CSV table of C-alpha atoms and ligand atoms in Angstrom, one decimal:
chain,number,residue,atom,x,y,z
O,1,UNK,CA,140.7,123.9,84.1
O,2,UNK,CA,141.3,120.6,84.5
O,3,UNK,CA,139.2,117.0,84.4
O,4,UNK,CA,138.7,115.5,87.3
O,5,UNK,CA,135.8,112.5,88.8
O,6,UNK,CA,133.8,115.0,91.2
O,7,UNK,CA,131.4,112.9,93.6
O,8,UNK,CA,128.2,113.9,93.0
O,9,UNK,CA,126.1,111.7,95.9
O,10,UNK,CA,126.6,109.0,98.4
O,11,UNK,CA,124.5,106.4,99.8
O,12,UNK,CA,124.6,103.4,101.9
O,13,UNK,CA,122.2,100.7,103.4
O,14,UNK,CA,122.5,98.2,107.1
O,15,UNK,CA,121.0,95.3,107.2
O,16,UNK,CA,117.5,95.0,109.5
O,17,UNK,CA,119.1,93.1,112.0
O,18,UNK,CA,121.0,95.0,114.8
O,19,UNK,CA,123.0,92.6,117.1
O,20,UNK,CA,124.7,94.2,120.4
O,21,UNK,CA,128.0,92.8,122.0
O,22,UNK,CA,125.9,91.7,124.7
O,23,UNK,CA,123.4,89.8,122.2
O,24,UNK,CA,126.5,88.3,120.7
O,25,UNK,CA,128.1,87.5,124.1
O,26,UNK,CA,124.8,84.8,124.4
O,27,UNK,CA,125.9,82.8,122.0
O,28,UNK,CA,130.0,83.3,122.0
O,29,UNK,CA,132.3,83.2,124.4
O,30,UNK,CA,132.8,87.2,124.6
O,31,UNK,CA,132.1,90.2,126.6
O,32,UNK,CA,130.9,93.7,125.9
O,33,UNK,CA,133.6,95.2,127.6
O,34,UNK,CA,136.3,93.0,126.0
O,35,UNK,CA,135.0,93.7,122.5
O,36,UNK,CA,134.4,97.4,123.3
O,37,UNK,CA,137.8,98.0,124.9
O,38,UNK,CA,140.0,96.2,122.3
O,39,UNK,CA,138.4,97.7,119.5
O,40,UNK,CA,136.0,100.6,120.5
O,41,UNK,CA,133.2,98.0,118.5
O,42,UNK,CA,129.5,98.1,120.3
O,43,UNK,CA,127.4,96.6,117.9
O,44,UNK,CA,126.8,95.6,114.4
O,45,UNK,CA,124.3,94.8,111.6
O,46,UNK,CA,124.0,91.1,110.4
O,47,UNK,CA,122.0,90.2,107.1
O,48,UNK,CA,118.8,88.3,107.5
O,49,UNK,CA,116.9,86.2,104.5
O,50,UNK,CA,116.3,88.1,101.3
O,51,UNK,CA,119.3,90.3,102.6
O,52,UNK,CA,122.7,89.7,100.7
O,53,UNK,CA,125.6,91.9,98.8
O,54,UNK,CA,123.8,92.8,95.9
O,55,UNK,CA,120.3,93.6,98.2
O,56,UNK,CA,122.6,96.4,100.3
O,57,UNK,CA,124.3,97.1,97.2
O,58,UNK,CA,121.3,98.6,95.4
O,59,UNK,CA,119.8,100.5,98.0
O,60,UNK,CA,122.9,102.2,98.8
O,61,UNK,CA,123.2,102.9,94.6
O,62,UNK,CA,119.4,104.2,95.0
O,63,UNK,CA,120.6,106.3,98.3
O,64,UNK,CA,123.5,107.6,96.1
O,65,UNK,CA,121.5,108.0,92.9
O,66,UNK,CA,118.7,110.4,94.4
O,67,UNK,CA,121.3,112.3,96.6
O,68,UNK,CA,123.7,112.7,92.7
O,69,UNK,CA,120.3,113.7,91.4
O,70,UNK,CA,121.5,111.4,88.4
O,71,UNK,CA,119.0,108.9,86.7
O,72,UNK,CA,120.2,105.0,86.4
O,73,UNK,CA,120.4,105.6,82.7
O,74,UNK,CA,122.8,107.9,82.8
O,75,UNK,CA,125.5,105.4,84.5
O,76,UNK,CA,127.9,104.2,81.8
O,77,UNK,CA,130.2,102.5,84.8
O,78,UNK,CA,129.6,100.1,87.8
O,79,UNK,CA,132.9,99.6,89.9
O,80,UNK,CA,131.3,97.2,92.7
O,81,UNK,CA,134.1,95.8,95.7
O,82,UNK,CA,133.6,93.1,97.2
O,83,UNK,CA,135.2,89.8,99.0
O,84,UNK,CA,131.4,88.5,99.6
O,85,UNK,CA,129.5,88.3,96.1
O,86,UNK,CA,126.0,86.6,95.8
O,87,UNK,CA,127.6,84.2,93.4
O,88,UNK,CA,131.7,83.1,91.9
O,89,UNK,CA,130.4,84.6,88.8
O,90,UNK,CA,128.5,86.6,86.9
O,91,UNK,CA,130.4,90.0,88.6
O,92,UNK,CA,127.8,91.7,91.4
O,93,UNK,CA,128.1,94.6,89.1
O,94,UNK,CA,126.0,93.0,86.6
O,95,UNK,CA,122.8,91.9,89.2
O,96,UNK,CA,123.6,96.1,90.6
O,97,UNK,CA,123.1,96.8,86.5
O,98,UNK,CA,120.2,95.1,86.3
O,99,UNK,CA,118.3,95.7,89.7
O,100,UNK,CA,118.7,99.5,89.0
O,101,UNK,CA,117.3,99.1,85.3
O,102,UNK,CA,120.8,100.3,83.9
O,103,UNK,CA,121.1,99.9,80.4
O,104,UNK,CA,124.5,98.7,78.2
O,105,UNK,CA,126.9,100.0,80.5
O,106,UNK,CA,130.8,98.7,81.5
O,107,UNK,CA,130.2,96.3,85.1
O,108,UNK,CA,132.6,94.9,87.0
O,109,UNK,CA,133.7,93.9,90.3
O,110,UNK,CA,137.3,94.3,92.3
O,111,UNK,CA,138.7,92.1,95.3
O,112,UNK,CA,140.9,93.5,97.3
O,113,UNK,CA,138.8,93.1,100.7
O,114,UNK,CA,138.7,96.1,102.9
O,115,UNK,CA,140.8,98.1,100.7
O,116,UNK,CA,138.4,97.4,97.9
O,117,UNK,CA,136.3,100.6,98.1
O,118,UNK,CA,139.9,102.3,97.4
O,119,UNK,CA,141.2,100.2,94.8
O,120,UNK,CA,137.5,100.8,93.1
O,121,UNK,CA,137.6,104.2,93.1
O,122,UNK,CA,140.9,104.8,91.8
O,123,UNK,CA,139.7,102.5,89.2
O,124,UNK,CA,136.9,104.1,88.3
O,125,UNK,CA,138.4,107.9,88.4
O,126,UNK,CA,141.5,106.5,86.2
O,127,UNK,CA,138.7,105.2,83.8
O,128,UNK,CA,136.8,108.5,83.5
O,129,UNK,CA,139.4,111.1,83.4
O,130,UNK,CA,140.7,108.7,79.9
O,131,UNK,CA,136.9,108.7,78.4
O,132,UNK,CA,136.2,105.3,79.0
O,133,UNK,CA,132.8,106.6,80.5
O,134,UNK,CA,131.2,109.9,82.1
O,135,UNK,CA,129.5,108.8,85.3
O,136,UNK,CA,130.1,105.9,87.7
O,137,UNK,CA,128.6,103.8,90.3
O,138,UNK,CA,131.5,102.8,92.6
O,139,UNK,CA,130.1,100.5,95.1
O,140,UNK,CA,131.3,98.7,98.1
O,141,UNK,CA,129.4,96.0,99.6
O,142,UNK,CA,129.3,93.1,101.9
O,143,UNK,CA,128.1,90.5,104.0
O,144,UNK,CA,131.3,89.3,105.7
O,145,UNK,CA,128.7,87.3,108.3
O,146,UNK,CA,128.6,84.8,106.2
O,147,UNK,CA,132.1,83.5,105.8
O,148,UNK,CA,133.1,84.5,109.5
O,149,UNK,CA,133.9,81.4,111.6
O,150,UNK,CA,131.2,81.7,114.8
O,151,UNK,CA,132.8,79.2,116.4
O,152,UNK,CA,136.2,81.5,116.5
O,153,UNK,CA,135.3,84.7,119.1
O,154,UNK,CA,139.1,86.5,117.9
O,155,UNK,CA,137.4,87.1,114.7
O,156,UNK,CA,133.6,87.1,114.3
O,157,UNK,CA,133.4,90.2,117.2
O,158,UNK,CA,134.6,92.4,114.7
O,159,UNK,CA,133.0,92.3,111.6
O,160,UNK,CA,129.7,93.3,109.9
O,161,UNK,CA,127.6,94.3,106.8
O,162,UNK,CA,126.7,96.7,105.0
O,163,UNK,CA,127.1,99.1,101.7
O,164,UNK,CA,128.1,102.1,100.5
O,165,UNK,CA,128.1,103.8,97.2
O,166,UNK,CA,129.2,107.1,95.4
O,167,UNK,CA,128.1,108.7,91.8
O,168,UNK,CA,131.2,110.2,90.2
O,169,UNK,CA,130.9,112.0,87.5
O,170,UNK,CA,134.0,113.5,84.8
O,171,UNK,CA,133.9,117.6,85.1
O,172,UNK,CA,135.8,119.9,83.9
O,173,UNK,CA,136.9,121.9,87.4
O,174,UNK,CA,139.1,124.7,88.3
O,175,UNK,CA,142.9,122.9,88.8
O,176,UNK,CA,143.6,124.7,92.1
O,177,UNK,CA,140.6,124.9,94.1
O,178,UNK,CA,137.9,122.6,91.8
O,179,UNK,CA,136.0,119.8,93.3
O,180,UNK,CA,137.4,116.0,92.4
O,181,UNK,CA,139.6,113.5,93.4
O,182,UNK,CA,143.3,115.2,93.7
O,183,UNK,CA,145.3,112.2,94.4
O,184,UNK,CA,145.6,108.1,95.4
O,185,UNK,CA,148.0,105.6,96.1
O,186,UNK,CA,147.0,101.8,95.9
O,187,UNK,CA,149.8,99.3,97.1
O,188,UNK,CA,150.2,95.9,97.7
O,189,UNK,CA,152.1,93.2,99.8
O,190,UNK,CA,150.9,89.5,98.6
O,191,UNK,CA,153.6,87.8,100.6
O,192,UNK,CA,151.1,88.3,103.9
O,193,UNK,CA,148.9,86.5,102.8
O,194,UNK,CA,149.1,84.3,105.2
O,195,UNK,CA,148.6,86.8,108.4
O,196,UNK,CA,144.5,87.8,107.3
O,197,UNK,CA,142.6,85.2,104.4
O,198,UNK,CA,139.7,83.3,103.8
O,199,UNK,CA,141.0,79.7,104.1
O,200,UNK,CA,138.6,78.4,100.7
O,201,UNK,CA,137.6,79.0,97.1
O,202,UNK,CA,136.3,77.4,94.0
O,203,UNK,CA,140.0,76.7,92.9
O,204,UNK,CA,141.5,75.3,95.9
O,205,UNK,CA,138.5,73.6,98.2
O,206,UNK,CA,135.3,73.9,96.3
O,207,UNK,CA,134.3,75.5,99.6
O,208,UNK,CA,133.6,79.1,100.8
O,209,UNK,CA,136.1,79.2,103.4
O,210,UNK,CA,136.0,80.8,106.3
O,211,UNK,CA,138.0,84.2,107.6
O,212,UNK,CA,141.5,83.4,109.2
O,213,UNK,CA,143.2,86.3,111.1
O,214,UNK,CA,146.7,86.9,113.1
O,215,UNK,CA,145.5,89.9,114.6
O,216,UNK,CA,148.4,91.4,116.5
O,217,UNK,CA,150.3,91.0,113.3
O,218,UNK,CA,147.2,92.7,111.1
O,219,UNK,CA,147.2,95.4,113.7
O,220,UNK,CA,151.3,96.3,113.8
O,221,UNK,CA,151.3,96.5,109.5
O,222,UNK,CA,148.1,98.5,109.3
O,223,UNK,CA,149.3,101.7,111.7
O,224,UNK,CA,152.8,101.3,109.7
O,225,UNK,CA,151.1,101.1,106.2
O,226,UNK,CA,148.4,103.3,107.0
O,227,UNK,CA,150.3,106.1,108.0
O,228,UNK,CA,152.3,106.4,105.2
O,229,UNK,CA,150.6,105.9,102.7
O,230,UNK,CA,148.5,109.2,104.1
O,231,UNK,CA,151.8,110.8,104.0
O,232,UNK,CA,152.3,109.6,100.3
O,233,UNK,CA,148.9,110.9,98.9
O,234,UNK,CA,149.5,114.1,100.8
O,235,UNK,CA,152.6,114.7,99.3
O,236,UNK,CA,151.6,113.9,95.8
O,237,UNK,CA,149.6,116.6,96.2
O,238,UNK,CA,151.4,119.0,97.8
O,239,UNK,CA,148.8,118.9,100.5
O,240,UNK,CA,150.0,119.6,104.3
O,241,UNK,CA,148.1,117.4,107.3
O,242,UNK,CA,147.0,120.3,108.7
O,243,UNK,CA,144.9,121.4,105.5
O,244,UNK,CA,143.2,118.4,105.5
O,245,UNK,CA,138.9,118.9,106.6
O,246,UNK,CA,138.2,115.3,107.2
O,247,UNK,CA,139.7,111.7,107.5
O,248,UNK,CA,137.4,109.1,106.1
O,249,UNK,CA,139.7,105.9,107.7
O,250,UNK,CA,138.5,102.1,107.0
O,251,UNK,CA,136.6,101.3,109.7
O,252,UNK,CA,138.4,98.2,111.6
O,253,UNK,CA,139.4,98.7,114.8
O,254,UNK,CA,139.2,102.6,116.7
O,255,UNK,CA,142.5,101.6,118.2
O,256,UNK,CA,144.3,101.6,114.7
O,257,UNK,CA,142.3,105.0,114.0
O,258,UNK,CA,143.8,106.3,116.4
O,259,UNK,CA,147.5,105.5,116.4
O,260,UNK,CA,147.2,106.3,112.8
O,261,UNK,CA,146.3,109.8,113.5
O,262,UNK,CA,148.6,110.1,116.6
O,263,UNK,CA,151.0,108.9,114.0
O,264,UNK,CA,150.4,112.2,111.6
O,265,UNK,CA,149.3,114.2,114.2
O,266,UNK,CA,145.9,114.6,113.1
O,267,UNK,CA,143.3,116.1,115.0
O,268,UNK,CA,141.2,113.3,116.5
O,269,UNK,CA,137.9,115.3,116.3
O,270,UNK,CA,138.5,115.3,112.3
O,271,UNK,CA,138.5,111.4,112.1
O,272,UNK,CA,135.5,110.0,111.4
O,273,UNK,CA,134.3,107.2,112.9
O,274,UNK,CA,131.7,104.9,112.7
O,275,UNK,CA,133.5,101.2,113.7
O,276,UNK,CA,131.2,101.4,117.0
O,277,UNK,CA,127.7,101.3,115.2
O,278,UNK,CA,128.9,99.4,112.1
O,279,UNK,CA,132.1,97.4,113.0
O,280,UNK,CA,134.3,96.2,110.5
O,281,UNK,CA,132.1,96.2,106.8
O,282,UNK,CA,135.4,95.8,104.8
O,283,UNK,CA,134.9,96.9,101.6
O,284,UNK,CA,131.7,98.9,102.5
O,285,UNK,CA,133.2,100.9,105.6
O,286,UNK,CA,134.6,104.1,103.6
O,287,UNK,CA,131.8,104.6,101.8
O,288,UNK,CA,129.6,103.9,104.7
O,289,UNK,CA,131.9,106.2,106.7
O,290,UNK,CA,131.3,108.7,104.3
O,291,UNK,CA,128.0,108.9,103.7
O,292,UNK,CA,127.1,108.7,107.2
O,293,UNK,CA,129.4,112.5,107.8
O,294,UNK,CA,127.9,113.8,104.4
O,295,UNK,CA,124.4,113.2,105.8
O,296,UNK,CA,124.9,114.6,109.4
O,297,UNK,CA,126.7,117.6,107.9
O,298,UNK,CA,130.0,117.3,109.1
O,299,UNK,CA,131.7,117.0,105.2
O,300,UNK,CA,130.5,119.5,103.3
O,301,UNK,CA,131.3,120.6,99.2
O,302,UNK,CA,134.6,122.3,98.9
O,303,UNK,CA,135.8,120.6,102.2
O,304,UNK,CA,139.6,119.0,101.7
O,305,UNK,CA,138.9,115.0,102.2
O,306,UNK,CA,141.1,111.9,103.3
O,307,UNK,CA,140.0,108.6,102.1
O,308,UNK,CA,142.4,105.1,103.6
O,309,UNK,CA,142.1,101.4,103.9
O,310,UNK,CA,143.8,98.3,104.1
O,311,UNK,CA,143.2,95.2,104.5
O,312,UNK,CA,143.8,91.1,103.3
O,313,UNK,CA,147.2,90.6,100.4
O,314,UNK,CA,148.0,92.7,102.2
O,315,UNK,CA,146.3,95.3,100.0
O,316,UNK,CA,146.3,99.4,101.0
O,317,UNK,CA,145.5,102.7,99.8
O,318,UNK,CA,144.5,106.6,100.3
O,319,UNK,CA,142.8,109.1,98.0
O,320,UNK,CA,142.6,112.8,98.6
O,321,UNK,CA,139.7,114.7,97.2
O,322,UNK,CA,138.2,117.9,97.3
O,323,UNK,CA,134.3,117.2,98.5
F,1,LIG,N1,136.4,88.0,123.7
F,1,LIG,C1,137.1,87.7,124.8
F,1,LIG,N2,138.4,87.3,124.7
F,1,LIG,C2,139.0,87.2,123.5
F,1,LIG,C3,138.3,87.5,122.3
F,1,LIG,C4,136.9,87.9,122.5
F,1,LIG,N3,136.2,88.2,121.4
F,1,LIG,N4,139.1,87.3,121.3
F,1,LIG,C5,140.3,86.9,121.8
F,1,LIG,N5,140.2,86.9,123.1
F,1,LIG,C6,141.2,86.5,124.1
F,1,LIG,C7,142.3,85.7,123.5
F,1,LIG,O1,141.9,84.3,123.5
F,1,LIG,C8,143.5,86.0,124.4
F,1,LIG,O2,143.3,85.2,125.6
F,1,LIG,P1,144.6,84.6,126.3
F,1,LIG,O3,145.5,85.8,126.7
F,1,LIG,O4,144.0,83.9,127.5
F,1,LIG,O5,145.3,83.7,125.3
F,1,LIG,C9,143.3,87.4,124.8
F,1,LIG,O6,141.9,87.7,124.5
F,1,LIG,C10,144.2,88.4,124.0
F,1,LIG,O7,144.1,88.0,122.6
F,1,LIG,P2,144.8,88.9,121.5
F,1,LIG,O8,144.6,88.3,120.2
F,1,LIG,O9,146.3,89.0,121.9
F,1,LIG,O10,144.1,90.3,121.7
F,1,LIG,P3,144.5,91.7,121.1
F,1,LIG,O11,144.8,92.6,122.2
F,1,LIG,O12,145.6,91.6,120.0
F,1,LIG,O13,143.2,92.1,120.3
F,1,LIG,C11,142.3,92.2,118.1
F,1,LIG,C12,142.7,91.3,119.3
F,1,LIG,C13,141.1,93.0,118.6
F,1,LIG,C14,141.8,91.3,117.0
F,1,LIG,C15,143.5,93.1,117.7
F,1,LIG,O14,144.6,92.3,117.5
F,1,LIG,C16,143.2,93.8,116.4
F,1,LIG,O15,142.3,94.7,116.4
F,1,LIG,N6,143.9,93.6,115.3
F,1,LIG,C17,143.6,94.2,114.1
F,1,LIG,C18,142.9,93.3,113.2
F,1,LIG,C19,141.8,93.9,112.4
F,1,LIG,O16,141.2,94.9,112.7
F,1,LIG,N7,141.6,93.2,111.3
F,1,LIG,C20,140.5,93.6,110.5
F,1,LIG,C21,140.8,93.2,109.1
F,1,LIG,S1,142.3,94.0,108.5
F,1,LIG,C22,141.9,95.6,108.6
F,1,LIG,O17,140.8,95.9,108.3
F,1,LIG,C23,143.0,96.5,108.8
């Protein structure tokens, strides 16, 4: 036997506000089949009033809660990513803690944009399997609407918000076939910085900022990155690509799912993808992704599961688990 952080439950919440490419092409210089041909997006979900991260980040908690079967009280750990929070400080975590009636717990939140939900996890499963706490809320959540340029169509096409959330729990499960996360890989690049960022903050403008992006650049380092860093986790593992039930990819463009898995020669059909609903959620598109192919059926407990992301640092990483 062996102690792993076993998901119990997933969840996730859209804003109200569906907005077509068409819609969007009314007010920016843009076209359906551009947007849909350069990056397989078709529409997305932009936060109204009374809607921000910590809004969809509790409702997908609640989603994941019921699904875990777990009662708020028994959280002892809220690992929330996030490149939007409500406010510089306190952490999201904390409003989460309080929203959902959690009591004394550990709450904090991690940056590391659309790798975030990745770098949480890992986090969070590290923090468990030492006895720091017994169940988690790992979180990702976002409203990357508000700090997208609209004046700049190369960028605000592709990005929308959202959350998603998992309960994972410390069990004790059988080493070979057991449930739990296997293996992950976090790794980061700060010297591109300058290729995808937000060009404000407290410390340097006062200001917000707004989200800068070299695109072609992103696009050439995320297949490269992203396909071996799948190779790394695999191999940690002593897992082959062909075992593998289900790739849960972050959700930015379906033309970099796809060279990725062209890249490992991964069956397309066993990618999941959501990017033309949702569009790019950053932090929030894994577990998004996820609970969207838990829900429907397609993942299911015992199958073998691929988690990946990367985005802004550049920041990257890939976690295998057994659903
Ligand atoms: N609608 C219409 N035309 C547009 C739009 C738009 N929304 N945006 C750009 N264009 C135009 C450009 O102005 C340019 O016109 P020009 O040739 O007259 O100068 C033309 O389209 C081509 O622009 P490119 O930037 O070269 O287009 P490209 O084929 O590279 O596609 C895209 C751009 C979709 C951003 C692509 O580079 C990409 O997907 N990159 C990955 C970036 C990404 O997904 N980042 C997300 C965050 S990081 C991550 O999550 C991995």
């Amino acid at each position: 036997m062996t102690l792993r952080s076993v998901i119990m439950g997933t969840g996730s919440a859209l804003p109200r506000r569906c907005v077509s490419n068409d819609e969007l092409a009314q007010t920016v210089d843009t076209s359906d089949a551009w947007i849909v041909e350069r990056t397989g997006i078709r529409q997305r979900y932009i936060a109204g009033e009374g809607e921000t991260t910590t809004t969809l980040a509790v409702e997908a908690s609640r989603h994941a809660l019921e699904a875990a079967g777990v009662a708020p009280d028994e959280v002892d750990l809220i690992v929330l990513a996030t490149a939007t929070p409500d406010q510089t400080f306190p952490a999201s975590a904390t409003i989460v803690q309080a929203q959902l009636g959690i009591p004394d717990c550990v709450a904090f939140d991690v940056g590391a944009v659309c790798s975030g939900f990745l770098y949480a996890l890992t986090v969070a499963d590290n923090m468990l399997r030492g006895g720091a706490a017994r169940t988690a809320l790992v979180i990702g959540a976002e409203t990357f609407s508000r700090i997208l340029d609209w004046e700049d169509r190369a960028t605000c096409v592709l990005f929308g918000d959202g959350a998603g959330a998992v309960v994972l729990r410390a069990q004790e499960t059988d080493a070979q076939a057991g449930r739990g996360i296997l293996a992950s890989k976090l790794h980061a690049d700060g010297r591109y910085n300058a290729l995808l960022n937000v060009d404000g903050g407290p410390s340097t403008t006062g200001t917000v900022g707004k989200v800068r992006m070299k695109g072609q650049d992103v696009f050439r380092h995320a297949v490269v990155n992203l396909a071996e860093v799948l190779r790394e986790v695999l191999a940690s593992a002593g897992v082959a690509a062909g075992e593998i039930d289900w790739v849960v990819p972050h959700q930015a463009n379906a033309r970099i799912l796809d060279a990725t898995a062209r890249k490992l020669k991964l069956d397309p059909a066993k990618v999941v993808m959501t990017v033309d609903r949702h569009a790019n959620t950053s932090a929030a598109s894994v577990p998004l992704a996820l609970d969207v192919a838990v829900r429907d059926g397609r993942i299911r407990k015992g199958d073998l599961v691929v988690l990946e992301a990367m985005g802004g640092g550049f920041t990257w990483g890939a976690s295998l688990l057994r659903y």
